[in-house]
């Protein structure tokens, strides 16, 4: 394989979306036949205990014969999520007061945390 074949073509048009530890790169590139396609790269930063860091990258290649179907499904999926869960982010990372809820086995209609399921034991009873 020639060295040229291993190197991706230079970007024709690019956009970057920074989202916390993740960065998304949207790049228009050219094929050998000089047709265009899109690459979408997710780059996520991971920090080690010693303070060093590394990035993990995931890339997809999107060719124009798939653009319409891809856009349709992406629109359908994002609409589904927003219609069912709204735009507010719900997670431990984004909400400091987020608490997971657990169902008490005795009464499935009441949700409790694991500390509420603890039975206070007096050692004199043993």
PDB file of C-alpha atoms in Angstrom:
ATOM      1  CA  UNK A   1       0.000   0.000   0.000  1.00  0.00           C
ATOM      2  CA  UNK A   2       1.345   3.427  -0.855  1.00  0.00           C
ATOM      3  CA  UNK A   3       1.746   5.946   1.958  1.00  0.00           C
ATOM      4  CA  UNK A   4      -0.753   8.205   0.170  1.00  0.00           C
ATOM      5  CA  UNK A   5      -3.460   5.526   0.408  1.00  0.00           C
ATOM      6  CA  UNK A   6      -3.186   5.360   4.198  1.00  0.00           C
ATOM      7  CA  UNK A   7      -3.592   9.093   4.778  1.00  0.00           C
ATOM      8  CA  UNK A   8      -7.109  10.474   4.680  1.00  0.00           C
ATOM      9  CA  UNK A   9      -7.789  13.235   2.217  1.00  0.00           C
ATOM     10  CA  UNK A  10      -7.628  16.790   3.495  1.00  0.00           C
ATOM     11  CA  UNK A  11     -10.883  18.235   4.776  1.00  0.00           C
ATOM     12  CA  UNK A  12     -12.893  20.243   2.253  1.00  0.00           C
ATOM     13  CA  UNK A  13     -15.244  21.698   4.866  1.00  0.00           C
ATOM     14  CA  UNK A  14     -15.254  21.169   8.654  1.00  0.00           C
ATOM     15  CA  UNK A  15     -17.269  21.986  11.750  1.00  0.00           C
ATOM     16  CA  UNK A  16     -16.470  21.214  15.399  1.00  0.00           C
ATOM     17  CA  UNK A  17     -18.914  20.697  18.268  1.00  0.00           C
ATOM     18  CA  UNK A  18     -17.362  20.783  21.733  1.00  0.00           C
ATOM     19  CA  UNK A  19     -19.534  19.071  24.343  1.00  0.00           C
ATOM     20  CA  UNK A  20     -17.774  18.695  27.696  1.00  0.00           C
ATOM     21  CA  UNK A  21     -15.278  15.817  27.542  1.00  0.00           C
ATOM     22  CA  UNK A  22     -16.497  14.965  24.038  1.00  0.00           C
ATOM     23  CA  UNK A  23     -15.712  16.763  20.829  1.00  0.00           C
ATOM     24  CA  UNK A  24     -17.463  15.969  17.564  1.00  0.00           C
ATOM     25  CA  UNK A  25     -15.731  16.679  14.259  1.00  0.00           C
ATOM     26  CA  UNK A  26     -17.835  16.880  11.090  1.00  0.00           C
ATOM     27  CA  UNK A  27     -15.656  16.810   7.985  1.00  0.00           C
ATOM     28  CA  UNK A  28     -16.403  16.793   4.280  1.00  0.00           C
ATOM     29  CA  UNK A  29     -13.717  14.818   2.451  1.00  0.00           C
ATOM     30  CA  UNK A  30     -13.111  13.758  -1.135  1.00  0.00           C
ATOM     31  CA  UNK A  31     -12.870  10.236  -2.525  1.00  0.00           C
ATOM     32  CA  UNK A  32     -10.174   9.256  -5.020  1.00  0.00           C
ATOM     33  CA  UNK A  33     -12.754   9.938  -7.740  1.00  0.00           C
ATOM     34  CA  UNK A  34     -13.194  13.450  -6.251  1.00  0.00           C
ATOM     35  CA  UNK A  35     -16.716  12.801  -4.969  1.00  0.00           C
ATOM     36  CA  UNK A  36     -17.588  13.994  -1.457  1.00  0.00           C
ATOM     37  CA  UNK A  37     -18.473  12.095   1.714  1.00  0.00           C
ATOM     38  CA  UNK A  38     -18.737  13.009   5.410  1.00  0.00           C
ATOM     39  CA  UNK A  39     -16.813  11.711   8.387  1.00  0.00           C
ATOM     40  CA  UNK A  40     -18.177  12.199  11.887  1.00  0.00           C
ATOM     41  CA  UNK A  41     -15.606  11.668  14.625  1.00  0.00           C
ATOM     42  CA  UNK A  42     -16.293  11.538  18.352  1.00  0.00           C
ATOM     43  CA  UNK A  43     -13.187  12.262  20.417  1.00  0.00           C
ATOM     44  CA  UNK A  44     -13.485  11.708  24.165  1.00  0.00           C
ATOM     45  CA  UNK A  45     -10.867  12.785  26.707  1.00  0.00           C
ATOM     46  CA  UNK A  46      -9.898  10.397  29.500  1.00  0.00           C
ATOM     47  CA  UNK A  47      -7.743  11.569  32.411  1.00  0.00           C
ATOM     48  CA  UNK A  48      -5.497   9.121  34.240  1.00  0.00           C
ATOM     49  CA  UNK A  49      -4.837   9.159  38.002  1.00  0.00           C
ATOM     50  CA  UNK A  50      -1.368  10.665  37.419  1.00  0.00           C
ATOM     51  CA  UNK A  51      -2.906  13.640  35.591  1.00  0.00           C
ATOM     52  CA  UNK A  52      -1.973  12.478  32.110  1.00  0.00           C
ATOM     53  CA  UNK A  53      -4.717  12.051  29.556  1.00  0.00           C
ATOM     54  CA  UNK A  54      -5.536  10.298  26.327  1.00  0.00           C
ATOM     55  CA  UNK A  55      -8.283  10.490  23.732  1.00  0.00           C
ATOM     56  CA  UNK A  56     -10.468   7.714  22.364  1.00  0.00           C
ATOM     57  CA  UNK A  57     -11.862   8.314  18.912  1.00  0.00           C
ATOM     58  CA  UNK A  58     -14.747   6.716  17.062  1.00  0.00           C
ATOM     59  CA  UNK A  59     -15.410   7.553  13.441  1.00  0.00           C
ATOM     60  CA  UNK A  60     -18.188   6.890  10.973  1.00  0.00           C
ATOM     61  CA  UNK A  61     -18.093   7.441   7.253  1.00  0.00           C
ATOM     62  CA  UNK A  62     -21.277   8.667   5.638  1.00  0.00           C
ATOM     63  CA  UNK A  63     -21.619   8.501   1.865  1.00  0.00           C
ATOM     64  CA  UNK A  64     -24.084  10.639  -0.026  1.00  0.00           C
ATOM     65  CA  UNK A  65     -26.199   7.695  -1.202  1.00  0.00           C
ATOM     66  CA  UNK A  66     -27.050   7.221   2.506  1.00  0.00           C
ATOM     67  CA  UNK A  67     -27.613  10.907   3.416  1.00  0.00           C
ATOM     68  CA  UNK A  68     -31.416  10.976   3.065  1.00  0.00           C
ATOM     69  CA  UNK A  69     -32.063   7.757   5.018  1.00  0.00           C
ATOM     70  CA  UNK A  70     -29.497   8.711   7.671  1.00  0.00           C
ATOM     71  CA  UNK A  71     -30.993  12.195   8.130  1.00  0.00           C
ATOM     72  CA  UNK A  72     -34.531  10.753   8.287  1.00  0.00           C
ATOM     73  CA  UNK A  73     -33.631   8.205  10.969  1.00  0.00           C
ATOM     74  CA  UNK A  74     -31.530  10.705  12.947  1.00  0.00           C
ATOM     75  CA  UNK A  75     -34.439  13.170  12.912  1.00  0.00           C
ATOM     76  CA  UNK A  76     -36.866  10.432  13.973  1.00  0.00           C
ATOM     77  CA  UNK A  77     -34.611   9.279  16.811  1.00  0.00           C
ATOM     78  CA  UNK A  78     -33.869  12.771  18.153  1.00  0.00           C
ATOM     79  CA  UNK A  79     -37.565  13.704  17.980  1.00  0.00           C
ATOM     80  CA  UNK A  80     -38.477  10.518  19.854  1.00  0.00           C
ATOM     81  CA  UNK A  81     -36.011  11.268  22.671  1.00  0.00           C
ATOM     82  CA  UNK A  82     -37.053  14.918  22.986  1.00  0.00           C
ATOM     83  CA  UNK A  83     -40.786  14.088  22.853  1.00  0.00           C
ATOM     84  CA  UNK A  84     -40.462  11.387  25.533  1.00  0.00           C
ATOM     85  CA  UNK A  85     -37.827  12.922  27.832  1.00  0.00           C
ATOM     86  CA  UNK A  86     -37.641  16.622  26.933  1.00  0.00           C
ATOM     87  CA  UNK A  87     -34.465  18.619  26.471  1.00  0.00           C
ATOM     88  CA  UNK A  88     -33.396  18.619  30.129  1.00  0.00           C
ATOM     89  CA  UNK A  89     -30.451  16.308  30.790  1.00  0.00           C
ATOM     90  CA  UNK A  90     -31.195  13.726  33.479  1.00  0.00           C
ATOM     91  CA  UNK A  91     -28.091  12.067  34.908  1.00  0.00           C
ATOM     92  CA  UNK A  92     -25.806  11.806  37.900  1.00  0.00           C
ATOM     93  CA  UNK A  93     -23.130  13.755  36.049  1.00  0.00           C
ATOM     94  CA  UNK A  94     -25.378  16.708  35.184  1.00  0.00           C
ATOM     95  CA  UNK A  95     -27.445  16.972  38.372  1.00  0.00           C
ATOM     96  CA  UNK A  96     -25.721  17.136  41.743  1.00  0.00           C
ATOM     97  CA  UNK A  97     -28.939  16.182  43.596  1.00  0.00           C
ATOM     98  CA  UNK A  98     -29.675  13.167  41.317  1.00  0.00           C
ATOM     99  CA  UNK A  99     -30.588  10.082  43.369  1.00  0.00           C
ATOM    100  CA  UNK A 100     -31.331   6.667  41.963  1.00  0.00           C
ATOM    101  CA  UNK A 101     -34.630   5.299  43.192  1.00  0.00           C
ATOM    102  CA  UNK A 102     -35.144   1.704  44.216  1.00  0.00           C
ATOM    103  CA  UNK A 103     -38.413  -0.200  44.561  1.00  0.00           C
ATOM    104  CA  UNK A 104     -39.145  -1.658  47.983  1.00  0.00           C
ATOM    105  CA  UNK A 105     -39.953  -5.369  47.598  1.00  0.00           C
ATOM    106  CA  UNK A 106     -42.759  -5.134  50.171  1.00  0.00           C
ATOM    107  CA  UNK A 107     -44.710  -2.425  48.374  1.00  0.00           C
ATOM    108  CA  UNK A 108     -44.084  -1.981  44.648  1.00  0.00           C
ATOM    109  CA  UNK A 109     -45.981   1.314  44.589  1.00  0.00           C
ATOM    110  CA  UNK A 110     -43.502   3.001  46.952  1.00  0.00           C
ATOM    111  CA  UNK A 111     -39.998   3.922  45.817  1.00  0.00           C
ATOM    112  CA  UNK A 112     -37.269   4.095  48.421  1.00  0.00           C
ATOM    113  CA  UNK A 113     -33.513   4.424  48.545  1.00  0.00           C
ATOM    114  CA  UNK A 114     -31.336   1.512  49.738  1.00  0.00           C
ATOM    115  CA  UNK A 115     -30.732   3.212  53.113  1.00  0.00           C
ATOM    116  CA  UNK A 116     -34.480   3.245  53.814  1.00  0.00           C
ATOM    117  CA  UNK A 117     -34.579  -0.567  53.446  1.00  0.00           C
ATOM    118  CA  UNK A 118     -32.100  -1.020  56.311  1.00  0.00           C
ATOM    119  CA  UNK A 119     -33.549  -2.632  59.434  1.00  0.00           C
ATOM    120  CA  UNK A 120     -32.269  -1.161  62.687  1.00  0.00           C
ATOM    121  CA  UNK A 121     -30.981  -4.034  64.804  1.00  0.00           C
ATOM    122  CA  UNK A 122     -30.313  -3.782  68.492  1.00  0.00           C
ATOM    123  CA  UNK A 123     -27.468  -6.077  69.518  1.00  0.00           C
ATOM    124  CA  UNK A 124     -29.294  -6.823  72.786  1.00  0.00           C
ATOM    125  CA  UNK A 125     -31.885  -8.681  70.662  1.00  0.00           C
ATOM    126  CA  UNK A 126     -29.291 -11.194  69.421  1.00  0.00           C
TER     127      UNK A 126
END
